[in-house]
Every structure is written in structure tokens, then in C-alpha cells.
PDB file of C-alpha atoms in Angstrom:
ATOM      1  CA  MET A   1     110.379 113.446  99.044  1.00 42.00           C
ATOM      2  CA  LYS A   2     111.777 110.043  98.022  1.00 41.00           C
ATOM      3  CA  LYS A   3     114.936 110.671 100.033  1.00 46.00           C
ATOM      4  CA  ARG A   4     112.870 111.609 103.092  1.00 45.00           C
ATOM      5  CA  LEU A   5     110.831 108.405 102.844  1.00 44.00           C
ATOM      6  CA  MET A   6     113.988 106.328 102.428  1.00 48.00           C
ATOM      7  CA  TRP A   7     115.465 107.879 105.565  1.00 48.00           C
ATOM      8  CA  LEU A   8     112.281 107.224 107.539  1.00 46.00           C
ATOM      9  CA  ILE A   9     112.184 103.585 106.451  1.00 47.00           C
ATOM     10  CA  LEU A  10     115.885 103.220 107.280  1.00 49.00           C
ATOM     11  CA  ILE A  11     115.350 104.694 110.759  1.00 47.00           C
ATOM     12  CA  LEU A  12     112.430 102.348 111.350  1.00 46.00           C
ATOM     13  CA  PHE A  13     114.565  99.390 110.287  1.00 45.00           C
ATOM     14  CA  VAL A  14     117.436 100.414 112.580  1.00 45.00           C
ATOM     15  CA  LEU A  15     115.124 100.922 115.563  1.00 44.00           C
ATOM     16  CA  THR A  16     113.438  97.579 114.993  1.00 43.00           C
ATOM     17  CA  THR A  17     116.798  95.825 114.661  1.00 46.00           C
ATOM     18  CA  SER A  18     118.024  97.466 117.880  1.00 45.00           C
ATOM     19  CA  ALA A  19     114.926  96.358 119.731  1.00 42.00           C
ATOM     20  CA  HIS A  20     115.554  92.806 118.535  1.00 42.00           C
ATOM     21  CA  ALA A  21     119.199  92.898 119.621  1.00 43.00           C
ATOM     22  CA  ASP A  22     118.271  94.139 123.100  1.00 45.00           C
ATOM     23  CA  GLY A  23     115.779  91.364 123.602  1.00 42.00           C
ATOM     24  CA  MET A  24     117.126  88.337 121.749  1.00 41.00           C
ATOM     25  CA  LYS A  25     115.769  86.046 124.425  1.00 42.00           C
ATOM     26  CA  LYS A  26     112.254  87.340 123.782  1.00 51.00           C
ATOM     27  CA  LYS A  27     110.176  86.236 120.832  1.00 69.00           C
ATOM     28  CA  ASN A  28     109.581  88.838 118.116  1.00 72.00           C
ATOM     29  CA  ALA A  29     106.031  90.194 118.002  1.00 77.00           C
ATOM     30  CA  LEU A  30     104.515  90.402 114.505  1.00 83.00           C
ATOM     31  CA  GLY A  31     100.990  91.475 113.637  1.00 86.00           C
ATOM     32  CA  GLY A  32      98.871  93.274 111.112  1.00 89.00           C
ATOM     33  CA  TRP A  33      95.532  95.024 110.786  1.00 92.00           C
ATOM     34  CA  GLY A  34      93.128  96.901 108.545  1.00 93.00           C
ATOM     35  CA  ALA A  35      90.579  99.532 109.530  1.00 94.00           C
ATOM     36  CA  PRO A  36      87.769 101.741 108.274  1.00 95.00           C
ATOM     37  CA  GLU A  37      87.756 105.037 110.151  1.00 96.00           C
ATOM     38  CA  LEU A  38      85.843 108.306 110.255  1.00 97.00           C
ATOM     39  CA  LYS A  39      87.508 111.648 110.968  1.00 97.00           C
ATOM     40  CA  PHE A  40      85.600 114.797 111.879  1.00 95.00           C
ATOM     41  CA  SER A  41      87.235 118.041 110.833  1.00 94.00           C
ATOM     42  CA  SER A  42      86.725 121.297 108.899  1.00 92.00           C
ATOM     43  CA  VAL A  43      88.061 122.890 105.692  1.00 92.00           C
ATOM     44  CA  GLY A  44      87.778 126.130 103.778  1.00 84.00           C
ATOM     45  CA  ASP A  45      89.344 128.771 105.989  1.00 77.00           C
ATOM     46  CA  SER A  46      92.702 129.462 107.625  1.00 72.00           C
ATOM     47  CA  ASN A  47      90.971 129.343 111.015  1.00 72.00           C
ATOM     48  CA  PRO A  48      89.266 125.917 111.327  1.00 72.00           C
ATOM     49  CA  PHE A  49      86.952 127.211 114.058  1.00 72.00           C
ATOM     50  CA  SER A  50      85.698 130.298 112.204  1.00 75.00           C
ATOM     51  CA  LYS A  51      82.201 130.708 110.720  1.00 75.00           C
ATOM     52  CA  ASP A  52      83.764 130.683 107.234  1.00 79.00           C
ATOM     53  CA  SER A  53      84.998 127.110 107.562  1.00 86.00           C
ATOM     54  CA  ASP A  54      82.851 124.093 106.650  1.00 89.00           C
ATOM     55  CA  PHE A  55      82.359 120.843 108.527  1.00 92.00           C
ATOM     56  CA  ALA A  56      84.313 118.022 106.856  1.00 93.00           C
ATOM     57  CA  LEU A  57      83.882 114.277 107.293  1.00 95.00           C
ATOM     58  CA  PHE A  58      86.730 112.091 106.008  1.00 97.00           C
ATOM     59  CA  LEU A  59      86.476 108.368 105.383  1.00 96.00           C
ATOM     60  CA  VAL A  60      89.841 106.721 106.052  1.00 96.00           C
ATOM     61  CA  LEU A  61      90.865 103.245 104.922  1.00 95.00           C
ATOM     62  CA  ARG A  62      94.184 102.053 106.248  1.00 94.00           C
ATOM     63  CA  GLY A  63      96.140  98.978 107.132  1.00 93.00           C
ATOM     64  CA  GLY A  64      99.513  98.280 108.634  1.00 92.00           C
ATOM     65  CA  PHE A  65     102.019  95.878 110.084  1.00 91.00           C
ATOM     66  CA  ILE A  66     103.189  95.630 113.699  1.00 87.00           C
ATOM     67  CA  VAL A  67     106.848  94.722 114.179  1.00 89.00           C
ATOM     68  CA  ASN A  68     107.969  94.747 117.817  1.00 86.00           C
ATOM     69  CA  ASN A  69     105.515  97.596 118.583  1.00 87.00           C
ATOM     70  CA  PHE A  70     106.576  99.633 115.560  1.00 91.00           C
ATOM     71  CA  ASN A  71     103.877 100.388 112.984  1.00 91.00           C
ATOM     72  CA  ILE A  72     104.190 100.889 109.249  1.00 93.00           C
ATOM     73  CA  GLY A  73     101.342 100.988 106.776  1.00 95.00           C
ATOM     74  CA  PHE A  74      99.287 102.724 104.085  1.00 96.00           C
ATOM     75  CA  ALA A  75      96.281 105.043 104.412  1.00 96.00           C
ATOM     76  CA  ALA A  76      93.825 106.690 102.009  1.00 97.00           C
ATOM     77  CA  ASN A  77      91.563 109.598 103.001  1.00 97.00           C
ATOM     78  CA  VAL A  78      88.571 110.989 101.102  1.00 95.00           C
ATOM     79  CA  LEU A  79      86.130 113.796 101.899  1.00 95.00           C
ATOM     80  CA  VAL A  80      82.656 112.213 101.914  1.00 94.00           C
ATOM     81  CA  ASN A  81      80.216 114.948 102.930  1.00 93.00           C
ATOM     82  CA  LYS A  82      79.036 117.801 100.710  1.00 91.00           C
ATOM     83  CA  VAL A  83      81.230 120.886 101.032  1.00 91.00           C
ATOM     84  CA  PRO A  84      80.647 123.703  98.497  1.00 90.00           C
ATOM     85  CA  TYR A  85      83.553 124.832  96.368  1.00 91.00           C
ATOM     86  CA  ASP A  86      84.047 128.570  96.910  1.00 90.00           C
ATOM     87  CA  CYS A  87      83.556 129.929  93.370  1.00 88.00           C
ATOM     88  CA  SER A  88      84.323 133.468  94.519  1.00 88.00           C
ATOM     89  CA  ARG A  89      87.955 132.319  94.609  1.00 87.00           C
ATOM     90  CA  ALA A  90      87.758 131.518  90.878  1.00 84.00           C
ATOM     91  CA  GLY A  91      86.117 134.856  90.132  1.00 84.00           C
ATOM     92  CA  VAL A  92      83.172 133.413  88.173  1.00 82.00           C
ATOM     93  CA  ALA A  93      79.610 132.301  88.923  1.00 82.00           C
ATOM     94  CA  TYR A  94      76.982 129.936  87.520  1.00 81.00           C
ATOM     95  CA  GLY A  95      75.981 130.868  83.961  1.00 77.00           C
ATOM     96  CA  ASP A  96      78.649 133.526  83.723  1.00 76.00           C
ATOM     97  CA  TYR A  97      79.742 132.684  80.151  1.00 69.00           C
ATOM     98  CA  PRO A  98      81.630 135.064  77.849  1.00 62.00           C
ATOM     99  CA  GLU A  99      79.720 136.287  74.796  1.00 56.00           C
ATOM    100  CA  ASP A 100      82.171 134.613  72.410  1.00 53.00           C
ATOM    101  CA  ASP A 101      81.734 131.188  74.028  1.00 56.00           C
ATOM    102  CA  GLY A 102      79.717 129.028  71.632  1.00 50.00           C
ATOM    103  CA  ASP A 103      79.632 125.644  73.365  1.00 52.00           C
ATOM    104  CA  GLY A 104      77.944 126.777  76.580  1.00 52.00           C
ATOM    105  CA  TRP A 105      80.652 125.223  78.711  1.00 54.00           C
ATOM    106  CA  GLY A 106      82.728 128.290  79.492  1.00 52.00           C
ATOM    107  CA  PRO A 107      86.408 128.846  78.707  1.00 53.00           C
ATOM    108  CA  ASP A 108      89.223 126.721  80.103  1.00 53.00           C
ATOM    109  CA  GLY A 109      89.753 127.402  83.796  1.00 53.00           C
ATOM    110  CA  THR A 110      86.199 128.565  84.553  1.00 60.00           C
ATOM    111  CA  GLU A 111      83.895 125.696  83.605  1.00 78.00           C
ATOM    112  CA  ALA A 112      83.097 124.106  86.996  1.00 84.00           C
ATOM    113  CA  CYS A 113      81.787 127.331  88.497  1.00 85.00           C
ATOM    114  CA  ASN A 114      80.081 128.282  85.196  1.00 81.00           C
ATOM    115  CA  ASP A 115      78.236 124.974  84.866  1.00 82.00           C
ATOM    116  CA  PHE A 116      77.122 124.340  88.460  1.00 85.00           C
ATOM    117  CA  ARG A 117      75.474 126.635  90.964  1.00 84.00           C
ATOM    118  CA  ASN A 118      77.308 125.025  93.864  1.00 85.00           C
ATOM    119  CA  PRO A 119      80.050 122.632  92.733  1.00 90.00           C
ATOM    120  CA  GLU A 120      81.316 120.410  95.500  1.00 90.00           C
ATOM    121  CA  LEU A 121      84.808 120.451  96.929  1.00 91.00           C
ATOM    122  CA  ASP A 122      86.588 117.118  96.460  1.00 92.00           C
ATOM    123  CA  ILE A 123      89.624 116.211  98.578  1.00 94.00           C
ATOM    124  CA  PHE A 124      91.613 112.972  98.451  1.00 95.00           C
ATOM    125  CA  TYR A 125      95.038 112.086  99.835  1.00 97.00           C
ATOM    126  CA  ALA A 126      96.998 108.882 100.433  1.00 97.00           C
ATOM    127  CA  GLY A 127     100.414 107.785 101.647  1.00 97.00           C
ATOM    128  CA  ILE A 128     102.277 105.883 104.346  1.00 97.00           C
ATOM    129  CA  PHE A 129     102.336 106.124 108.121  1.00 96.00           C
ATOM    130  CA  LEU A 130     105.020 105.217 110.645  1.00 95.00           C
ATOM    131  CA  GLY A 131     104.741 105.032 114.402  1.00 93.00           C
ATOM    132  CA  TYR A 132     105.237 103.306 117.720  1.00 93.00           C
ATOM    133  CA  THR A 133     102.843 101.735 120.246  1.00 90.00           C
ATOM    134  CA  PHE A 134     103.161 102.249 124.002  1.00 92.00           C
ATOM    135  CA  GLN A 135     101.500  99.713 126.295  1.00 86.00           C
ATOM    136  CA  PRO A 136     100.026 100.907 129.587  1.00 85.00           C
ATOM    137  CA  SER A 137      98.185  97.550 129.717  1.00 87.00           C
ATOM    138  CA  LYS A 138      97.214  94.579 127.565  1.00 86.00           C
ATOM    139  CA  PHE A 139      93.839  96.208 126.931  1.00 88.00           C
ATOM    140  CA  PHE A 140      94.875  99.849 126.451  1.00 93.00           C
ATOM    141  CA  LYS A 141      97.545 101.081 124.008  1.00 92.00           C
ATOM    142  CA  ILE A 142      98.777 104.518 122.969  1.00 94.00           C
ATOM    143  CA  GLU A 143     100.068 105.009 119.426  1.00 94.00           C
ATOM    144  CA  LEU A 144     102.123 107.891 118.116  1.00 95.00           C
ATOM    145  CA  LEU A 145     101.867 107.958 114.310  1.00 94.00           C
ATOM    146  CA  ASP A 146     102.971 110.238 111.511  1.00 95.00           C
ATOM    147  CA  PHE A 147     101.459 110.171 108.027  1.00 97.00           C
ATOM    148  CA  PHE A 148     103.227 111.371 104.849  1.00 96.00           C
ATOM    149  CA  GLY A 149     101.573 111.496 101.450  1.00 97.00           C
ATOM    150  CA  PHE A 150     100.188 113.383  98.462  1.00 97.00           C
ATOM    151  CA  GLY A 151      96.692 114.522  97.613  1.00 96.00           C
ATOM    152  CA  ASN A 152      94.419 116.436  95.271  1.00 94.00           C
ATOM    153  CA  LEU A 153      91.551 118.888  95.694  1.00 93.00           C
ATOM    154  CA  ASN A 154      89.198 120.137  92.990  1.00 90.00           C
ATOM    155  CA  GLY A 155      85.818 121.748  92.488  1.00 87.00           C
ATOM    156  CA  GLY A 156      84.130 119.575  89.917  1.00 77.00           C
ATOM    157  CA  ASP A 157      80.722 117.901  89.896  1.00 77.00           C
ATOM    158  CA  TYR A 158      81.337 116.250  86.547  1.00 76.00           C
ATOM    159  CA  ASP A 159      80.724 112.547  86.070  1.00 71.00           C
ATOM    160  CA  LEU A 160      83.581 110.200  85.268  1.00 64.00           C
ATOM    161  CA  PHE A 161      83.268 110.537  81.468  1.00 64.00           C
ATOM    162  CA  ASP A 162      82.231 114.203  81.341  1.00 66.00           C
ATOM    163  CA  GLY A 163      84.686 116.888  80.369  1.00 66.00           C
ATOM    164  CA  GLY A 164      85.188 120.103  82.248  1.00 70.00           C
ATOM    165  CA  GLU A 165      87.682 122.084  84.260  1.00 73.00           C
ATOM    166  CA  THR A 166      87.700 121.178  87.942  1.00 84.00           C
ATOM    167  CA  TYR A 167      90.445 123.492  89.253  1.00 89.00           C
ATOM    168  CA  ASP A 168      92.781 120.640  90.187  1.00 89.00           C
ATOM    169  CA  GLN A 169      95.339 121.396  92.884  1.00 93.00           C
ATOM    170  CA  ASP A 170      97.905 118.889  94.156  1.00 95.00           C
ATOM    171  CA  PHE A 171      99.547 118.988  97.562  1.00 97.00           C
ATOM    172  CA  PHE A 172     101.988 117.210  99.858  1.00 97.00           C
ATOM    173  CA  ILE A 173     100.658 116.476 103.325  1.00 97.00           C
ATOM    174  CA  MET A 174     101.930 115.422 106.738  1.00 97.00           C
ATOM    175  CA  GLU A 175      99.498 114.437 109.499  1.00 97.00           C
ATOM    176  CA  PRO A 176     100.846 113.591 112.988  1.00 97.00           C
ATOM    177  CA  GLU A 177      98.401 111.626 115.114  1.00 97.00           C
ATOM    178  CA  ILE A 178      97.902 110.174 118.569  1.00 96.00           C
ATOM    179  CA  SER A 179      95.612 107.164 118.863  1.00 95.00           C
ATOM    180  CA  PHE A 180      94.122 105.513 121.919  1.00 96.00           C
ATOM    181  CA  LEU A 181      93.660 101.849 121.153  1.00 94.00           C
ATOM    182  CA  PHE A 182      91.365  99.490 123.063  1.00 95.00           C
ATOM    183  CA  VAL A 183      92.184  95.870 122.215  1.00 92.00           C
ATOM    184  CA  ILE A 184      88.902  94.042 122.789  1.00 92.00           C
ATOM    185  CA  ALA A 185      90.211  90.732 121.448  1.00 90.00           C
ATOM    186  CA  LYS A 186      93.303  89.426 119.717  1.00 87.00           C
ATOM    187  CA  PHE A 187      91.642  90.108 116.348  1.00 92.00           C
ATOM    188  CA  PHE A 188      89.565  93.252 117.089  1.00 95.00           C
ATOM    189  CA  ALA A 189      90.275  96.716 118.486  1.00 94.00           C
ATOM    190  CA  ILE A 190      88.655 100.149 118.659  1.00 95.00           C
ATOM    191  CA  SER A 191      90.683 103.318 118.156  1.00 95.00           C
ATOM    192  CA  LEU A 192      90.031 106.933 119.117  1.00 97.00           C
ATOM    193  CA  ASN A 193      92.414 109.427 117.542  1.00 96.00           C
ATOM    194  CA  MET A 194      93.351 113.068 117.190  1.00 96.00           C
ATOM    195  CA  SER A 195      95.446 114.411 114.319  1.00 96.00           C
ATOM    196  CA  TYR A 196      96.392 117.609 112.508  1.00 96.00           C
ATOM    197  CA  ARG A 197      96.693 118.028 108.728  1.00 96.00           C
ATOM    198  CA  ILE A 198      99.738 120.022 107.581  1.00 95.00           C
ATOM    199  CA  PRO A 199      99.547 120.395 103.776  1.00 95.00           C
ATOM    200  CA  ALA A 200     101.876 122.216 101.396  1.00 95.00           C
ATOM    201  CA  MET A 201     100.461 123.121  97.986  1.00 94.00           C
ATOM    202  CA  LEU A 202     102.527 122.059  94.983  1.00 93.00           C
ATOM    203  CA  ASP A 203     103.041 124.009  91.755  1.00 89.00           C
ATOM    204  CA  ASN A 204      99.584 124.047  90.145  1.00 87.00           C
ATOM    205  CA  ASN A 205      97.778 125.819  87.309  1.00 84.00           C
ATOM    206  CA  HIS A 206      95.228 126.983  89.880  1.00 86.00           C
ATOM    207  CA  ASP A 207      95.867 128.476  93.290  1.00 89.00           C
ATOM    208  CA  HIS A 208      92.327 129.127  94.521  1.00 90.00           C
ATOM    209  CA  TYR A 209      92.852 127.214  97.794  1.00 92.00           C
ATOM    210  CA  SER A 210      95.945 127.476  99.964  1.00 91.00           C
ATOM    211  CA  GLY A 211      97.491 124.965 102.319  1.00 92.00           C
ATOM    212  CA  TRP A 212      96.000 126.910 105.223  1.00 92.00           C
ATOM    213  CA  ASP A 213      92.498 126.369 103.816  1.00 92.00           C
ATOM    214  CA  ILE A 214      92.723 122.591 104.104  1.00 92.00           C
ATOM    215  CA  SER A 215      94.887 122.348 107.206  1.00 93.00           C
ATOM    216  CA  GLY A 216      93.305 121.720 110.572  1.00 92.00           C
ATOM    217  CA  PRO A 217      92.653 119.310 113.437  1.00 94.00           C
ATOM    218  CA  SER A 218      90.659 116.104 113.210  1.00 95.00           C
ATOM    219  CA  ALA A 219      89.081 113.788 115.761  1.00 96.00           C
ATOM    220  CA  GLY A 220      88.061 110.300 114.771  1.00 95.00           C
ATOM    221  CA  PHE A 221      87.351 106.698 115.597  1.00 95.00           C
ATOM    222  CA  GLY A 222      87.793 103.387 113.852  1.00 96.00           C
ATOM    223  CA  MET A 223      87.334  99.633 114.076  1.00 95.00           C
ATOM    224  CA  ARG A 224      90.438  97.556 113.482  1.00 94.00           C
ATOM    225  CA  PHE A 225      90.477  93.949 112.359  1.00 95.00           C
ATOM    226  CA  GLY A 226      93.584  91.773 112.220  1.00 91.00           C
ATOM    227  CA  TYR A 227      96.092  90.192 114.555  1.00 89.00           C
ATOM    228  CA  PHE A 228      97.241  92.398 117.436  1.00 86.00           C
ATOM    229  CA  SER A 229     100.536  91.127 118.782  1.00 82.00           C
ATOM    230  CA  TYR A 230     102.817  93.402 120.801  1.00 78.00           C
ATOM    231  CA  LYS A 231     106.172  92.849 122.403  1.00 74.00           C
ATOM    232  CA  SER A 232     106.108  93.019 126.182  1.00 73.00           C
ATOM    233  CA  SER A 233     108.255  95.748 127.724  1.00 60.00           C
ATOM    234  CA  HIS A 234     108.621  93.762 130.953  1.00 54.00           C
TER     235      HIS A 234
END
């Protein structure tokens, strides 16, 4: 993974340097921005449009730099609506404690589904994005972005200081995206985007959810604040 990120950063550097060499008479365009965004999607089934999948709303916080129309930045994504964790995958249900369990919490690996009737599914992932901005006009931009990062899903409703097994599963994720950007002012823009999550589950103690279960398309919008400076292609 580290080697892949190093290569991507190196490619971005080379492309940016080439763009500068081709247009030395033009002033470099530097900018930056931050944005809260909402993404509408689904999780829980290999077919995101099936009746077995659940609606998923992700809150996205991200910010980046613009260097001669190239974008590089950081993004964090968290599932914010209530999606039930599918306890049938864990093979246990609420109150289903073994007879030899004295603490009422259930044995290791079964507690979340033992202790809650409908534990919630938690999903979080974060990483970097790279991309390029095309400019049909000063007002309208088209961005092609690709996100790379790591995340975690679990099924726990425990508070921060409560113990309990939450079926933690870690994953690597890639999420290509196309964004349509409307630059209202030099410091404010609105984005509409479409993306697709492509996760790969890592080696975990639990394997209740697969990469297919959390993969799927998303559609979203966001408000960007910063300084939007792009290099003219004319």
C-alpha cells in the first residue's frame, strides 16, 4: 500500500512539473478548499439495489489543494444513519447466552448481538484523494478523483467506556468519483458527485460482512469553502 501511494504522489508531482514546464510564461495556479458533504448510498447486500440492502447516508469531511488543476487532499467518511447490524451473520440473537456464562455479557465474539436487540452497523473510512479538474467554463468544472484509504466496520452499540465485542472488521477501499463543480464565487462552490466504493476486506478475526456487502454506488452533494484558482487552458 505504501509503495502504491508513493507512486501516485510521484506521478502527480511529475505531471504537475510537466504542466509548469509547458507553460512557464503562465502564472502557476494555487488554491485550496474544505467541504462538508453528504453521500446517499446503500450497504448490506452484494446487490445495492436489492430489497436486502439498507439505505446508507455518509457524512464526508474533506479538504484539498489545487496545483495547476491537479487536486490532492484528505477525506473522512462516516455512516450517520441507523442501519441494523445483521446478527444472523454472527449466528446469535439478543439474550442468547450460554448456560455457563455468569456475567450476562456473553462469550467473546458474540456480545454485541447478545446484548442488543438491534445493534447498529458502524462504518468509517479515511484516506487521500488525487485528481484533475477540467474547465468547460469559469463557472462549471468537471473533476475526476480517486480516493484510497482504510476503514473499519463493526456492530456495536456500546458507549465509549463500555466493554463488549463489536465484530470489528478492517478493510482497504478505493472510491473513484466524478464531480460537477459550480464555482459561485472565488471562495465558494457547490459540488454534485457520483462515486463507487470498492472495498477489500483485510485479515480479521470476524468475517461476517464481505467487501461486496459494503461496496456500491453513491450520489452526493457538498458545499466547498476556500480559494478556487485554476490554470487557464487557453
